[in-house]
mmCIF file of C-alpha atoms in Angstrom:
data_model
loop_
_atom_site.group_PDB
_atom_site.id
_atom_site.type_symbol
_atom_site.label_atom_id
_atom_site.label_comp_id
_atom_site.label_asym_id
_atom_site.label_seq_id
_atom_site.Cartn_x
_atom_site.Cartn_y
_atom_site.Cartn_z
ATOM 1 C CA UNK A 29 -2.602 7.688 12.913
ATOM 2 C CA UNK A 30 -3.756 3.954 11.792
ATOM 3 C CA UNK A 31 -6.539 2.323 9.786
ATOM 4 C CA UNK A 32 -6.384 -0.700 11.891
ATOM 5 C CA UNK A 33 -7.240 1.863 14.809
ATOM 6 C CA UNK A 34 -11.243 0.700 14.701
ATOM 7 C CA UNK A 35 -10.537 -2.676 12.723
ATOM 8 C CA UNK A 36 -12.240 -6.057 13.622
ATOM 9 C CA UNK A 37 -9.998 -9.151 13.944
ATOM 10 C CA UNK A 38 -8.808 -11.158 10.566
ATOM 11 C CA UNK A 39 -11.675 -13.395 9.773
ATOM 12 C CA UNK A 40 -9.509 -15.233 7.055
ATOM 13 C CA UNK A 41 -9.576 -19.402 7.533
ATOM 14 C CA UNK A 42 -6.699 -21.561 7.980
ATOM 15 C CA UNK A 43 -7.031 -22.635 4.686
ATOM 16 C CA UNK A 44 -5.819 -19.114 3.635
ATOM 17 C CA UNK A 45 -3.221 -18.566 5.970
ATOM 18 C CA UNK A 46 -1.711 -21.827 4.930
ATOM 19 C CA UNK A 47 -1.255 -20.586 1.283
ATOM 20 C CA UNK A 48 -0.421 -17.441 2.738
ATOM 21 C CA UNK A 49 2.641 -19.390 3.779
ATOM 22 C CA UNK A 50 3.273 -21.300 1.130
ATOM 23 C CA UNK A 51 3.569 -17.924 -0.982
ATOM 24 C CA UNK A 52 5.720 -16.741 1.296
ATOM 25 C CA UNK A 53 8.303 -19.339 1.490
ATOM 26 C CA UNK A 54 8.133 -19.081 -3.201
ATOM 27 C CA UNK A 55 8.688 -15.398 -1.660
ATOM 28 C CA UNK A 56 11.909 -16.363 0.163
ATOM 29 C CA UNK A 57 13.075 -18.623 -1.910
ATOM 30 C CA UNK A 58 14.229 -16.237 -4.237
ATOM 31 C CA UNK A 59 15.139 -13.337 -1.439
ATOM 32 C CA UNK A 60 18.840 -13.044 -0.279
ATOM 33 C CA UNK A 61 17.754 -12.975 3.408
ATOM 34 C CA UNK A 62 16.393 -15.818 5.767
ATOM 35 C CA UNK A 63 13.088 -15.134 7.540
ATOM 36 C CA UNK A 64 13.584 -14.121 10.941
ATOM 37 C CA UNK A 65 11.000 -13.240 13.410
ATOM 38 C CA UNK A 66 13.764 -11.614 15.870
ATOM 39 C CA UNK A 67 12.958 -7.937 15.703
ATOM 40 C CA UNK A 68 15.706 -5.314 14.683
ATOM 41 C CA UNK A 69 17.322 -4.203 17.707
ATOM 42 C CA UNK A 70 16.195 -1.181 18.187
ATOM 43 C CA UNK A 71 13.725 -0.505 15.498
ATOM 44 C CA UNK A 72 10.886 0.479 17.912
ATOM 45 C CA UNK A 73 12.540 3.775 19.139
ATOM 46 C CA UNK A 74 13.111 5.010 15.862
ATOM 47 C CA UNK A 75 9.203 3.982 14.844
ATOM 48 C CA UNK A 76 8.344 5.862 17.495
ATOM 49 C CA UNK A 77 10.515 8.883 16.796
ATOM 50 C CA UNK A 78 8.968 9.073 13.373
ATOM 51 C CA UNK A 79 5.705 9.239 14.502
ATOM 52 C CA UNK A 80 6.647 12.226 16.587
ATOM 53 C CA UNK A 81 8.128 13.837 13.503
ATOM 54 C CA UNK A 82 4.249 13.008 11.441
ATOM 55 C CA UNK A 83 2.512 13.959 14.078
ATOM 56 C CA UNK A 84 4.275 17.665 14.845
ATOM 57 C CA UNK A 85 5.578 18.009 11.073
ATOM 58 C CA UNK A 86 3.325 19.063 8.262
ATOM 59 C CA UNK A 87 0.628 17.048 6.195
ATOM 60 C CA UNK A 88 2.390 14.414 4.060
ATOM 61 C CA UNK A 89 0.258 14.822 0.156
ATOM 62 C CA UNK A 90 -0.949 10.426 1.721
ATOM 63 C CA UNK A 91 -2.402 12.918 4.672
ATOM 64 C CA UNK A 92 -5.003 14.586 2.821
ATOM 65 C CA UNK A 93 -5.309 12.895 -0.590
ATOM 66 C CA UNK A 94 -4.259 9.266 0.073
ATOM 67 C CA UNK A 95 -6.456 6.277 -1.288
ATOM 68 C CA UNK A 96 -8.030 6.728 2.154
ATOM 69 C CA UNK A 97 -9.579 10.007 1.322
ATOM 70 C CA UNK A 98 -10.473 9.795 -1.988
ATOM 71 C CA UNK A 99 -14.261 7.161 -2.073
ATOM 72 C CA UNK A 100 -17.461 9.041 -1.696
ATOM 73 C CA UNK A 101 -18.671 7.982 1.784
ATOM 74 C CA UNK A 102 -21.805 9.113 0.887
ATOM 75 C CA UNK A 103 -22.342 6.077 -1.658
ATOM 76 C CA UNK A 104 -23.966 3.051 -1.230
ATOM 77 C CA UNK A 105 -21.510 0.013 0.662
ATOM 78 C CA UNK A 106 -20.955 -1.642 -2.468
ATOM 79 C CA UNK A 107 -20.153 2.032 -4.136
ATOM 80 C CA UNK A 108 -17.748 2.896 -1.227
ATOM 81 C CA UNK A 109 -15.297 -0.233 -1.739
ATOM 82 C CA UNK A 110 -15.694 -0.156 -5.394
ATOM 83 C CA UNK A 111 -14.098 3.247 -5.486
ATOM 84 C CA UNK A 112 -11.634 2.674 -2.897
ATOM 85 C CA UNK A 113 -10.391 -0.411 -5.134
ATOM 86 C CA UNK A 114 -10.140 2.079 -7.752
ATOM 87 C CA UNK A 115 -8.196 4.816 -5.797
ATOM 88 C CA UNK A 116 -5.248 2.112 -5.263
ATOM 89 C CA UNK A 117 -5.443 0.990 -8.498
ATOM 90 C CA UNK A 118 -4.957 4.514 -9.871
ATOM 91 C CA UNK A 119 -2.429 5.302 -6.893
ATOM 92 C CA UNK A 120 0.598 2.957 -8.365
ATOM 93 C CA UNK A 121 3.640 4.592 -9.447
ATOM 94 C CA UNK A 122 1.498 7.515 -9.273
ATOM 95 C CA UNK A 123 1.911 10.957 -7.214
ATOM 96 C CA UNK A 124 -1.382 11.661 -5.100
ATOM 97 C CA UNK A 125 -2.249 14.454 -6.678
ATOM 98 C CA UNK A 126 -2.406 13.303 -9.545
ATOM 99 C CA UNK A 127 -4.784 10.459 -8.117
ATOM 100 C CA UNK A 128 -6.756 12.356 -6.664
ATOM 101 C CA UNK A 129 -7.233 14.592 -10.090
ATOM 102 C CA UNK A 130 -8.299 11.027 -11.900
ATOM 103 C CA UNK A 131 -10.648 10.349 -9.126
ATOM 104 C CA UNK A 132 -12.248 13.194 -8.967
ATOM 105 C CA UNK A 133 -12.752 13.427 -13.026
ATOM 106 C CA UNK A 134 -13.788 9.615 -12.628
ATOM 107 C CA UNK A 135 -16.828 10.243 -9.076
ATOM 108 C CA UNK A 136 -17.943 13.116 -11.763
ATOM 109 C CA UNK A 137 -18.561 10.969 -14.598
ATOM 110 C CA UNK A 138 -19.427 8.492 -12.412
ATOM 111 C CA UNK A 139 -17.657 5.805 -11.097
ATOM 112 C CA UNK A 140 -19.819 2.692 -10.009
ATOM 113 C CA UNK A 141 -19.024 -0.845 -11.155
ATOM 114 C CA UNK A 142 -22.447 -0.571 -13.805
ATOM 115 C CA UNK A 143 -21.722 3.165 -15.078
ATOM 116 C CA UNK A 144 -17.969 1.569 -15.869
ATOM 117 C CA UNK A 145 -18.781 -1.697 -17.492
ATOM 118 C CA UNK A 146 -20.687 -0.214 -19.863
ATOM 119 C CA UNK A 147 -17.715 2.626 -20.576
ATOM 120 C CA UNK A 148 -15.177 1.447 -23.327
ATOM 121 C CA UNK A 149 -11.747 0.956 -22.362
ATOM 122 C CA UNK A 150 -10.595 3.949 -24.570
ATOM 123 C CA UNK A 151 -12.751 6.218 -22.518
ATOM 124 C CA UNK A 152 -11.780 4.971 -19.230
ATOM 125 C CA UNK A 153 -8.167 5.808 -20.140
ATOM 126 C CA UNK A 154 -9.043 9.503 -21.270
ATOM 127 C CA UNK A 155 -10.586 10.096 -18.109
ATOM 128 C CA UNK A 156 -7.904 8.748 -16.170
ATOM 129 C CA UNK A 157 -4.962 10.155 -18.303
ATOM 130 C CA UNK A 158 -1.947 11.389 -15.909
ATOM 131 C CA UNK A 159 -1.764 8.517 -13.900
ATOM 132 C CA UNK A 160 1.260 6.428 -14.476
ATOM 133 C CA UNK A 161 0.264 3.217 -16.960
ATOM 134 C CA UNK A 162 -2.694 5.375 -18.136
ATOM 135 C CA UNK A 163 -3.563 2.744 -20.510
ATOM 136 C CA UNK A 164 -2.507 -0.203 -18.854
ATOM 137 C CA UNK A 165 -4.764 0.779 -15.419
ATOM 138 C CA UNK A 166 -8.001 0.972 -17.536
ATOM 139 C CA UNK A 167 -8.097 -2.391 -18.869
ATOM 140 C CA UNK A 168 -7.332 -3.402 -15.227
ATOM 141 C CA UNK A 169 -9.755 -1.633 -14.127
ATOM 142 C CA UNK A 170 -12.334 -2.105 -17.163
ATOM 143 C CA UNK A 171 -11.255 -5.890 -16.747
ATOM 144 C CA UNK A 172 -11.653 -5.976 -12.574
ATOM 145 C CA UNK A 173 -14.881 -4.296 -13.235
ATOM 146 C CA UNK A 174 -16.295 -7.169 -14.747
ATOM 147 C CA UNK A 175 -15.196 -9.437 -12.367
ATOM 148 C CA UNK A 176 -16.796 -7.780 -9.696
ATOM 149 C CA UNK A 177 -20.207 -7.660 -11.759
ATOM 150 C CA UNK A 178 -20.323 -11.046 -12.665
ATOM 151 C CA UNK A 179 -18.370 -13.343 -10.749
ATOM 152 C CA UNK A 180 -19.440 -11.390 -7.609
ATOM 153 C CA UNK A 181 -22.610 -9.840 -7.667
ATOM 154 C CA UNK A 182 -21.353 -6.479 -7.865
ATOM 155 C CA UNK A 183 -19.765 -6.093 -4.552
ATOM 156 C CA UNK A 184 -15.772 -6.829 -3.702
ATOM 157 C CA UNK A 185 -15.637 -9.991 -1.535
ATOM 158 C CA UNK A 186 -13.674 -9.260 1.955
ATOM 159 C CA UNK A 187 -10.610 -11.508 1.418
ATOM 160 C CA UNK A 188 -7.278 -11.325 0.099
ATOM 161 C CA UNK A 189 -7.681 -14.155 -2.008
ATOM 162 C CA UNK A 190 -10.396 -12.627 -4.036
ATOM 163 C CA UNK A 191 -9.702 -9.310 -3.982
ATOM 164 C CA UNK A 192 -5.703 -10.389 -5.574
ATOM 165 C CA UNK A 193 -7.543 -12.486 -7.953
ATOM 166 C CA UNK A 194 -8.768 -9.240 -10.085
ATOM 167 C CA UNK A 195 -6.603 -7.899 -12.507
ATOM 168 C CA UNK A 196 -3.881 -5.799 -11.413
ATOM 169 C CA UNK A 197 -4.147 -6.129 -7.686
ATOM 170 C CA UNK A 198 -1.460 -7.120 -6.114
ATOM 171 C CA UNK A 199 -0.847 -7.891 -2.440
ATOM 172 C CA UNK A 200 -0.190 -4.163 -0.975
ATOM 173 C CA UNK A 201 -2.887 -2.715 -2.828
ATOM 174 C CA UNK A 202 -5.366 -5.951 -1.091
ATOM 175 C CA UNK A 203 -4.000 -5.205 2.053
ATOM 176 C CA UNK A 204 -5.032 -1.838 1.609
ATOM 177 C CA UNK A 205 -7.823 -2.050 0.068
ATOM 178 C CA UNK A 206 -8.991 -4.098 3.566
ATOM 179 C CA UNK A 207 -8.010 -1.572 5.391
ATOM 180 C CA UNK A 208 -9.936 0.758 3.945
ATOM 181 C CA UNK A 209 -13.068 -0.936 2.856
ATOM 182 C CA UNK A 210 -13.287 -3.523 5.128
ATOM 183 C CA UNK A 211 -11.904 -2.755 8.338
ATOM 184 C CA UNK A 212 -9.976 -6.033 8.396
ATOM 185 C CA UNK A 213 -6.242 -5.779 8.609
ATOM 186 C CA UNK A 214 -4.629 -9.372 8.162
ATOM 187 C CA UNK A 215 -1.077 -8.269 6.304
ATOM 188 C CA UNK A 216 1.098 -5.491 5.233
ATOM 189 C CA UNK A 217 1.008 -3.170 2.955
ATOM 190 C CA UNK A 218 4.572 -2.433 1.069
ATOM 191 C CA UNK A 219 4.459 -0.413 -1.263
ATOM 192 C CA UNK A 220 8.072 1.677 -2.492
ATOM 193 C CA UNK A 221 8.608 3.921 0.102
ATOM 194 C CA UNK A 222 7.859 1.167 2.694
ATOM 195 C CA UNK A 223 10.283 -1.040 1.047
ATOM 196 C CA UNK A 224 13.020 1.611 0.621
ATOM 197 C CA UNK A 225 12.414 2.892 4.261
ATOM 198 C CA UNK A 226 12.868 -0.470 5.765
ATOM 199 C CA UNK A 227 15.979 -1.400 3.923
ATOM 200 C CA UNK A 228 17.559 1.962 4.742
ATOM 201 C CA UNK A 229 16.628 0.872 8.637
ATOM 202 C CA UNK A 230 17.869 -2.336 7.967
ATOM 203 C CA UNK A 231 14.990 -4.079 9.025
ATOM 204 C CA UNK A 232 15.575 -6.332 6.357
ATOM 205 C CA UNK A 233 17.333 -7.043 3.668
ATOM 206 C CA UNK A 234 15.478 -7.131 0.257
ATOM 207 C CA UNK A 235 15.153 -7.114 -2.641
ATOM 208 C CA UNK A 236 11.201 -6.750 -3.644
ATOM 209 C CA UNK A 237 8.197 -4.954 -2.060
ATOM 210 C CA UNK A 238 6.814 -8.665 -1.432
ATOM 211 C CA UNK A 239 9.935 -9.956 0.202
ATOM 212 C CA UNK A 240 9.700 -6.928 2.561
ATOM 213 C CA UNK A 241 6.163 -7.811 3.640
ATOM 214 C CA UNK A 242 7.245 -11.215 4.016
ATOM 215 C CA UNK A 243 10.251 -10.634 6.195
ATOM 216 C CA UNK A 244 8.144 -7.800 8.258
ATOM 217 C CA UNK A 245 5.229 -10.211 8.822
ATOM 218 C CA UNK A 246 7.913 -11.927 10.629
ATOM 219 C CA UNK A 247 8.560 -9.836 13.500
ATOM 220 C CA UNK A 248 6.488 -7.014 13.550
ATOM 221 C CA UNK A 249 3.221 -6.991 15.801
ATOM 222 C CA UNK A 250 0.332 -7.146 14.685
ATOM 223 C CA UNK A 251 -0.499 -3.752 16.396
ATOM 224 C CA UNK A 252 1.761 -2.005 13.601
ATOM 225 C CA UNK A 253 0.741 -3.756 11.139
ATOM 226 C CA UNK A 254 -2.340 -1.267 9.987
ATOM 227 C CA UNK A 255 -0.536 1.657 10.640
ATOM 228 C CA UNK A 256 2.972 1.615 9.033
ATOM 229 C CA UNK A 257 1.863 1.842 5.638
ATOM 230 C CA UNK A 258 0.553 5.696 6.039
ATOM 231 C CA UNK A 259 3.336 6.319 8.504
ATOM 232 C CA UNK A 260 6.169 5.282 6.876
ATOM 233 C CA UNK A 261 5.153 6.614 2.803
ATOM 234 C CA UNK A 262 4.462 10.286 4.362
ATOM 235 C CA UNK A 263 7.664 10.036 5.782
ATOM 236 C CA UNK A 264 8.940 8.843 2.705
ATOM 237 C CA UNK A 265 7.049 12.094 1.118
ATOM 238 C CA UNK A 266 8.155 14.911 2.964
ATOM 239 C CA UNK A 267 11.634 13.887 4.327
ATOM 240 C CA UNK A 268 12.943 9.762 3.540
ATOM 241 C CA UNK A 269 13.020 10.556 -0.050
ATOM 242 C CA UNK A 270 13.957 8.697 -2.852
ATOM 243 C CA UNK A 271 16.989 10.821 -3.951
ATOM 244 C CA UNK A 272 18.817 13.363 -1.745
ATOM 245 C CA UNK A 273 16.796 12.477 0.902
ATOM 246 C CA UNK A 274 16.282 15.424 3.784
ATOM 247 C CA UNK A 275 18.683 13.910 6.946
ATOM 248 C CA UNK A 276 19.182 17.674 7.929
ATOM 249 C CA UNK A 277 15.122 17.688 8.986
ATOM 250 C CA UNK A 278 15.613 14.269 10.247
ATOM 251 C CA UNK A 279 15.212 14.009 14.095
ATOM 252 C CA UNK A 280 16.068 10.425 13.872
ATOM 253 C CA UNK A 281 19.328 10.444 12.453
ATOM 254 C CA UNK A 282 20.998 9.140 15.836
ATOM 255 C CA UNK A 283 18.922 6.207 15.484
ATOM 256 C CA UNK A 284 19.142 6.085 11.524
ATOM 257 C CA UNK A 285 22.123 2.947 11.380
ATOM 258 C CA UNK A 286 24.933 3.764 9.218
ATOM 259 C CA UNK A 287 24.506 2.854 5.459
ATOM 260 C CA UNK A 288 26.532 2.255 2.243
ATOM 261 C CA UNK A 289 30.276 4.489 2.687
ATOM 262 C CA UNK A 290 29.538 4.821 6.060
ATOM 263 C CA UNK A 291 26.877 7.997 5.825
ATOM 264 C CA UNK A 292 23.566 8.505 6.341
ATOM 265 C CA UNK A 293 20.741 7.828 4.415
ATOM 266 C CA UNK A 294 21.460 10.434 1.928
ATOM 267 C CA UNK A 295 24.549 7.956 1.112
ATOM 268 C CA UNK A 296 22.085 5.047 -0.055
ATOM 269 C CA UNK A 297 21.107 4.319 -3.461
ATOM 270 C CA UNK A 298 17.509 4.356 -3.759
ATOM 271 C CA UNK A 299 16.637 0.503 -4.187
#
């Protein structure tokens, strides 16, 4: 499955791309790996093996309760996009089941920009209680909603610069939002699962998800930019878990590079 299956080509201007390049260079200065456009040996064979496992195996939480499933498609386009963003904001450091439950409460309450803008921050925090850092996220949701109404006329813009200008919205969230709500795929969305697994596979050697994004975009063919997140998130939820990965259930162990102490992924400390 790929969010980019029916996506339109990237629409960012040359100016935006230059800014993204500058951001990438800034990230690289803090990293430990030189940027390379060379594709890691055997990466595609391993990628395809994971695709088969995901297609033939059980569904992961992201497949049925991921952010792309939580917005109400019967709502107007601006509200659907807003709900997609809120789902992404809630999902950070939160299990999909908890995010889905919080989204249901919000939609029952009335998850529209105008409704949330008129709701006290404390009440928003109560509605989303259970998600990670719920008080901070309530503050971000409130401030972002105000900006969406006051500066963007109630509709979230369809470009990464404006989306990531919203409170609490970083590159990972921004690129996923554009894929889900706008049908635009112009960046790799890297969360903790993608960051961890790409380092385990030695596709990158990085310290943070943002470094991982920059390095992946340097060599990963754009055809895979939209699919890698959901693929590896599900793989990370079911098999290549942060601690005690289920290597015995993985049919790609023969393709997995040697890890620390000469073992498989199970011996690699979660980054």
